[in-house]
Tab-separated table of C-alpha atoms in Angstrom:
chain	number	residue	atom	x	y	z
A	610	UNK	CA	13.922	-6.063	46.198
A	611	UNK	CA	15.180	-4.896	49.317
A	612	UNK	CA	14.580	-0.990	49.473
A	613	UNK	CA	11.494	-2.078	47.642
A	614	UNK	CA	10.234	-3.408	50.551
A	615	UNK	CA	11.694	-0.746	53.027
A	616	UNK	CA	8.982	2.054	54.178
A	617	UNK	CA	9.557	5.512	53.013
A	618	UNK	CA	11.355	7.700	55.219
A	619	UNK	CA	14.460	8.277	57.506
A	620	UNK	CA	16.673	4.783	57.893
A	621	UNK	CA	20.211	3.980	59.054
A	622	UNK	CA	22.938	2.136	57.908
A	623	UNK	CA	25.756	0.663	59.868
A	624	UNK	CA	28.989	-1.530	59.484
A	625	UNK	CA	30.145	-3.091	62.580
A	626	UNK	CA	33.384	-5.158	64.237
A	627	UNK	CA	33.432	-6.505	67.910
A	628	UNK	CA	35.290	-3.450	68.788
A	629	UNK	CA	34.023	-0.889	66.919
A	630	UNK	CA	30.879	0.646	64.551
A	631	UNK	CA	30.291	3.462	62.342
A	632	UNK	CA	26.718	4.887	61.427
A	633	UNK	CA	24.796	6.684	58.861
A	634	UNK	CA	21.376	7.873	57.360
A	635	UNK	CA	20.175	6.466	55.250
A	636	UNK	CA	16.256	8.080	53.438
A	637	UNK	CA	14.679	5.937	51.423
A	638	UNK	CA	12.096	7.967	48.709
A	639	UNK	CA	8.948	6.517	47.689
A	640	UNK	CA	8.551	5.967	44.173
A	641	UNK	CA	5.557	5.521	41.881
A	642	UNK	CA	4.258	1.788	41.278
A	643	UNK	CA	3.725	0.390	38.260
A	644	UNK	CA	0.748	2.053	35.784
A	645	UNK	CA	-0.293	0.818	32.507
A	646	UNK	CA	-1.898	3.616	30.569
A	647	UNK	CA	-3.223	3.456	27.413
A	648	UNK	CA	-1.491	6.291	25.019
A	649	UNK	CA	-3.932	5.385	21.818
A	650	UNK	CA	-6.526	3.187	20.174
A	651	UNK	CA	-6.599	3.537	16.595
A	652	UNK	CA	-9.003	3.492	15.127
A	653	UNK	CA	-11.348	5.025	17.755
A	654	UNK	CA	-14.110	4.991	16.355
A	655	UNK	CA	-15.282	2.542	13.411
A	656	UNK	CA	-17.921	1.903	10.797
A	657	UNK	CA	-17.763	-1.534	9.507
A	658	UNK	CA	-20.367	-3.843	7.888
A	659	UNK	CA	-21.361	-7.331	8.870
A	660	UNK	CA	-18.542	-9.318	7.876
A	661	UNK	CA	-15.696	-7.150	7.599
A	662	UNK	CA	-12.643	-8.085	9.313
A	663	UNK	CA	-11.479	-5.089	12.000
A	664	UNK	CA	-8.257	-4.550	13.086
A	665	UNK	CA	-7.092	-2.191	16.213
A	666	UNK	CA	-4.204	-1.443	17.323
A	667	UNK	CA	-3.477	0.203	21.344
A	668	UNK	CA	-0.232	1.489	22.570
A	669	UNK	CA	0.352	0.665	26.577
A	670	UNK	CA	2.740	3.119	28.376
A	671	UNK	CA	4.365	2.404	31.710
A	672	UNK	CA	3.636	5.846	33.270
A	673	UNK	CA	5.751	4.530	36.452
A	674	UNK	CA	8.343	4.123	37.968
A	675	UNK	CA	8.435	0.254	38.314
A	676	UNK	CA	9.010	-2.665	36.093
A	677	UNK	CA	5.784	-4.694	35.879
A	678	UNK	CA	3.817	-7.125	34.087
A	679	UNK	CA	-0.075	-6.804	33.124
A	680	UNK	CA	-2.810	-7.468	31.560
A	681	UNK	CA	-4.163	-6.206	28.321
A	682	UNK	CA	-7.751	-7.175	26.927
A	683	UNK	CA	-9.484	-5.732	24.338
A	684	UNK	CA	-13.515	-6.540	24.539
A	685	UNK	CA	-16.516	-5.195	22.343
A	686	UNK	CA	-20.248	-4.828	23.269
A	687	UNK	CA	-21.095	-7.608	20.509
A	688	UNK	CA	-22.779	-10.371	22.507
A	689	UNK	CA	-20.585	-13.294	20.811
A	690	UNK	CA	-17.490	-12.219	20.472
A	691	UNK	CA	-15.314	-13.475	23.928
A	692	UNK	CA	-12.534	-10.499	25.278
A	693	UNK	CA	-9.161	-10.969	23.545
A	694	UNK	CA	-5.825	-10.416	26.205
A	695	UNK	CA	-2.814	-10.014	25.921
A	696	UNK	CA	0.660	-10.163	28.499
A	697	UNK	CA	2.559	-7.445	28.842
A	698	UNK	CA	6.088	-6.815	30.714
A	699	UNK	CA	7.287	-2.875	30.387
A	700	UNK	CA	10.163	-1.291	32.047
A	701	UNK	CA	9.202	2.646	33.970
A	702	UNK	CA	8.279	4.922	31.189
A	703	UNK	CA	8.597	2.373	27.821
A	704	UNK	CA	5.608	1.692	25.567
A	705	UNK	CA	4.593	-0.782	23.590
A	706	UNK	CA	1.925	-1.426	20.503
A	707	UNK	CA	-0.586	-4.492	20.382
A	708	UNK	CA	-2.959	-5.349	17.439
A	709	UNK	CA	-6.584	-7.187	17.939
A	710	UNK	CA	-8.377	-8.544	15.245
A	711	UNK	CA	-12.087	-9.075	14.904
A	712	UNK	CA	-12.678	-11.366	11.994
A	713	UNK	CA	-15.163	-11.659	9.591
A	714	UNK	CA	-17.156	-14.546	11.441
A	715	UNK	CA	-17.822	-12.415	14.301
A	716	UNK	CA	-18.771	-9.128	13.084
A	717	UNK	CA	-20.931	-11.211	10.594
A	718	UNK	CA	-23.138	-12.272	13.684
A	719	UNK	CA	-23.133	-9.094	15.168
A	720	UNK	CA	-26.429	-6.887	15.451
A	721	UNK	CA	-26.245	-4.154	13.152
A	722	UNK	CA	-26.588	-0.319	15.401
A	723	UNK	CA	-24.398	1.049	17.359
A	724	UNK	CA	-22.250	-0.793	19.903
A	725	UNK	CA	-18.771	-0.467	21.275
A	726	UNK	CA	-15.587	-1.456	21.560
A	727	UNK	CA	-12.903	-1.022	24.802
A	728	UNK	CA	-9.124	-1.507	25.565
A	729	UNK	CA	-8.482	-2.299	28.974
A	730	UNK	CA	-5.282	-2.555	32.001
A	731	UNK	CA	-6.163	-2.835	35.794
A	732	UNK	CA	-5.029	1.088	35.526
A	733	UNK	CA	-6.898	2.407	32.352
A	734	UNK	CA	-9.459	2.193	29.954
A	735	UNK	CA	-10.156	3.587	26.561
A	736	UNK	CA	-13.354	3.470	24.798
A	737	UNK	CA	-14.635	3.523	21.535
A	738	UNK	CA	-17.564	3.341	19.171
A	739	UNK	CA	-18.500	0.736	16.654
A	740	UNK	CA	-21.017	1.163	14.506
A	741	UNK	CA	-22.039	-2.311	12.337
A	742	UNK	CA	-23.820	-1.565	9.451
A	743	UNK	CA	-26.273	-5.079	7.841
A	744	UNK	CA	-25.320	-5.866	5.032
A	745	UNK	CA	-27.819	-8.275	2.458
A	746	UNK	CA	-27.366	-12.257	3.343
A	747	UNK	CA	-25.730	-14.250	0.291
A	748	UNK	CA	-27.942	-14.771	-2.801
A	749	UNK	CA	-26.822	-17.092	-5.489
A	750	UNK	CA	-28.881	-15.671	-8.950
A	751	UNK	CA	-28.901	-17.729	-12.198
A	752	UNK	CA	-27.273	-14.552	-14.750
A	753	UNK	CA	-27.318	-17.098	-17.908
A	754	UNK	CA	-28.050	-20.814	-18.669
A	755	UNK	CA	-26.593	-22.311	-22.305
A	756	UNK	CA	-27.881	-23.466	-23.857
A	757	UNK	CA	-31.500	-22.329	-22.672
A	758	UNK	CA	-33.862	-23.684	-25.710
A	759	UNK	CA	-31.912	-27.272	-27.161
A	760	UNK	CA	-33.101	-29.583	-29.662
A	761	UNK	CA	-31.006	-33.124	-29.674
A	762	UNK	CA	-31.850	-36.690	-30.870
A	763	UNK	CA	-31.898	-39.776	-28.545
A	764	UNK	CA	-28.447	-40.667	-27.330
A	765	UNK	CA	-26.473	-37.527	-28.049
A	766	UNK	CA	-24.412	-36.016	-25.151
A	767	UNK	CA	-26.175	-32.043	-24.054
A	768	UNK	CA	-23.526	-29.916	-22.117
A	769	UNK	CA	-24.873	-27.102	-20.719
A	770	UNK	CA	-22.990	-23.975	-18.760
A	771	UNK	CA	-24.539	-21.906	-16.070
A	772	UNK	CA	-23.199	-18.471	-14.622
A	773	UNK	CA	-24.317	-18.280	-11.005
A	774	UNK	CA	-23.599	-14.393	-9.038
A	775	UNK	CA	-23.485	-13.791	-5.586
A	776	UNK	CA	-25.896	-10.745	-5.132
A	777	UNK	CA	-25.694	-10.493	-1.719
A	778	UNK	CA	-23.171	-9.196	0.892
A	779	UNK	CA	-21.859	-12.235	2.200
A	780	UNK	CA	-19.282	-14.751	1.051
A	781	UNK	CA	-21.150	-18.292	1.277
A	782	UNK	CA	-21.215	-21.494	-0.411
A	783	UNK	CA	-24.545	-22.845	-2.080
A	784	UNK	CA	-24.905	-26.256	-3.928
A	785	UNK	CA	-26.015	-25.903	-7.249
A	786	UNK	CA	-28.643	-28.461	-8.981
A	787	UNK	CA	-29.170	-29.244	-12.510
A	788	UNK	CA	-32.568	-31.365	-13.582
A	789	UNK	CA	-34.251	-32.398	-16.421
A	790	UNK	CA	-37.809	-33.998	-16.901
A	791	UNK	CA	-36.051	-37.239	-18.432
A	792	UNK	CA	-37.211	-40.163	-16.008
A	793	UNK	CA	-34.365	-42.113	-16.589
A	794	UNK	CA	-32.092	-38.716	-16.059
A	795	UNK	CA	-30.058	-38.867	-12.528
A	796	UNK	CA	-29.796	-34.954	-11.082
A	797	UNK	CA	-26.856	-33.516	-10.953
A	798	UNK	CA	-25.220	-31.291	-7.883
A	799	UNK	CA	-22.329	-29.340	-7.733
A	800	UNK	CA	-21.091	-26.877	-4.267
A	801	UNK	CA	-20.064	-23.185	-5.285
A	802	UNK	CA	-18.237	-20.900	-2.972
A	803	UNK	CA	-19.095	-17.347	-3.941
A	804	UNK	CA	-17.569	-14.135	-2.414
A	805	UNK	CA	-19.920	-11.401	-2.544
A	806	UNK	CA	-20.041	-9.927	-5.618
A	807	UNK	CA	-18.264	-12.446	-7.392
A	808	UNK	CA	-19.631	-14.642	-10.218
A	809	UNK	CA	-18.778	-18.264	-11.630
A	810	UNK	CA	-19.221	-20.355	-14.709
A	811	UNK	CA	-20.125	-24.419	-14.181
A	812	UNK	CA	-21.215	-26.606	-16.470
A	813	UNK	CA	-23.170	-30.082	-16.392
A	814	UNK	CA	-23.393	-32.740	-18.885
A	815	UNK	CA	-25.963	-34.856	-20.033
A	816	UNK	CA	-24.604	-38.016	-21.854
A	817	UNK	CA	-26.020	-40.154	-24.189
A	818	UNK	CA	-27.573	-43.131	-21.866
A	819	UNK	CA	-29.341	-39.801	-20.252
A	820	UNK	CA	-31.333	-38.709	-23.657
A	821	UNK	CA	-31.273	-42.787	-25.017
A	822	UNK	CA	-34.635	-43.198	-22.618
């Protein structure tokens, strides 16, 4: 902390009793602060659709010759998404490798075109592009009702089973409603969580005090 503090240059040194001294130079060199570079952002540049989860990862060198801490954010051009940072102590010329994660919530509200995405010290900056591509919003479709056509006599029990697909390119959840024309008939709802792409089978039952009317 000392000959941290001292200017560069030609010093002296000296040890001393009441009767007596002895001298010498003493140089003090300058050395380089503290610099956080950044070695690598991988990826670099990135094609994702809405929704995808994105994961980077950037490697921070201490390029000198002072132990320091800093600072690391990583920030995108996509207007809701708030910087991420990270802390980061390095001794002189050690490295280190952070991740950042962009999860599905955010890159499902981003704006599909191009945009970009930047990792950041007080000494460096890397940058990126991110290209989001849109992607169809959720859409539950009826694939198969069954029984469609029924015949049944006052005061039997009717179950019927319904396959519901998510044809879009979102996971979402939809509630699902099954009716009849019977006055005396209550509706009946059930919620369905569907990943994109995925399908389900539910069923609903009508019981006899529903068909007695």
């Amino acid at each position: 902390t000392e000959t941290l503090a001292a200017a560069p240059g030609d010093h002296e040194h000296e040890v001393s009793t009441p009767d007596d001294e002895v001298t010498g130079d003493l140089t003090i060199e300058a050395v380089d602060p503290a610099t956080f570079e950044i070695e690598a952002l991988e990826p670099r540049d990135v094609e994702l659709q809405q929704g995808d989860e994105l994961m980077v990862a950037a490697t921070i060198r201490n390029t000198g010759d002072q132990e320091a801490n800093t600072t690391v954010a990583y920030n995108t051009t996509i207007a809701a998404v708030d910087p991420y940072e990270k802390p980061v102590s390095l001794a002189p010329g050690n490295e280190t490798t952070l991740t950042f994660v962009l999860d599905g919530a955010e890159t499902v509200v981003a704006a599909p075109g191009d945009h970009e995405h930047e990792v950041s010290t007080p000494d460096d900056e890397v940058t990126g592009d991110l290209m989001i591509e849109a992607v169809d919003p959720a859409a539950f479709e009826i694939k198969m009702l069954e029984p469609r056509e029924a015949e049944l006599l006052q005061g039997d029990e009717l179950e019927v089973s319904a396959t519901i697909r998510n044809t879009g390119g979102h996971e979402a959840s939809k509630r699902i409603a099954y009716e009849t024309t019977i006055p005396a008939a209550e509706g009946h709802n059930t919620d369905v969580s569907l990943p994109a792409g995925e399908e389900t089978t539910i069923t609903f039952e009508l019981n006899g005090t529903d068909t007695a009317h």
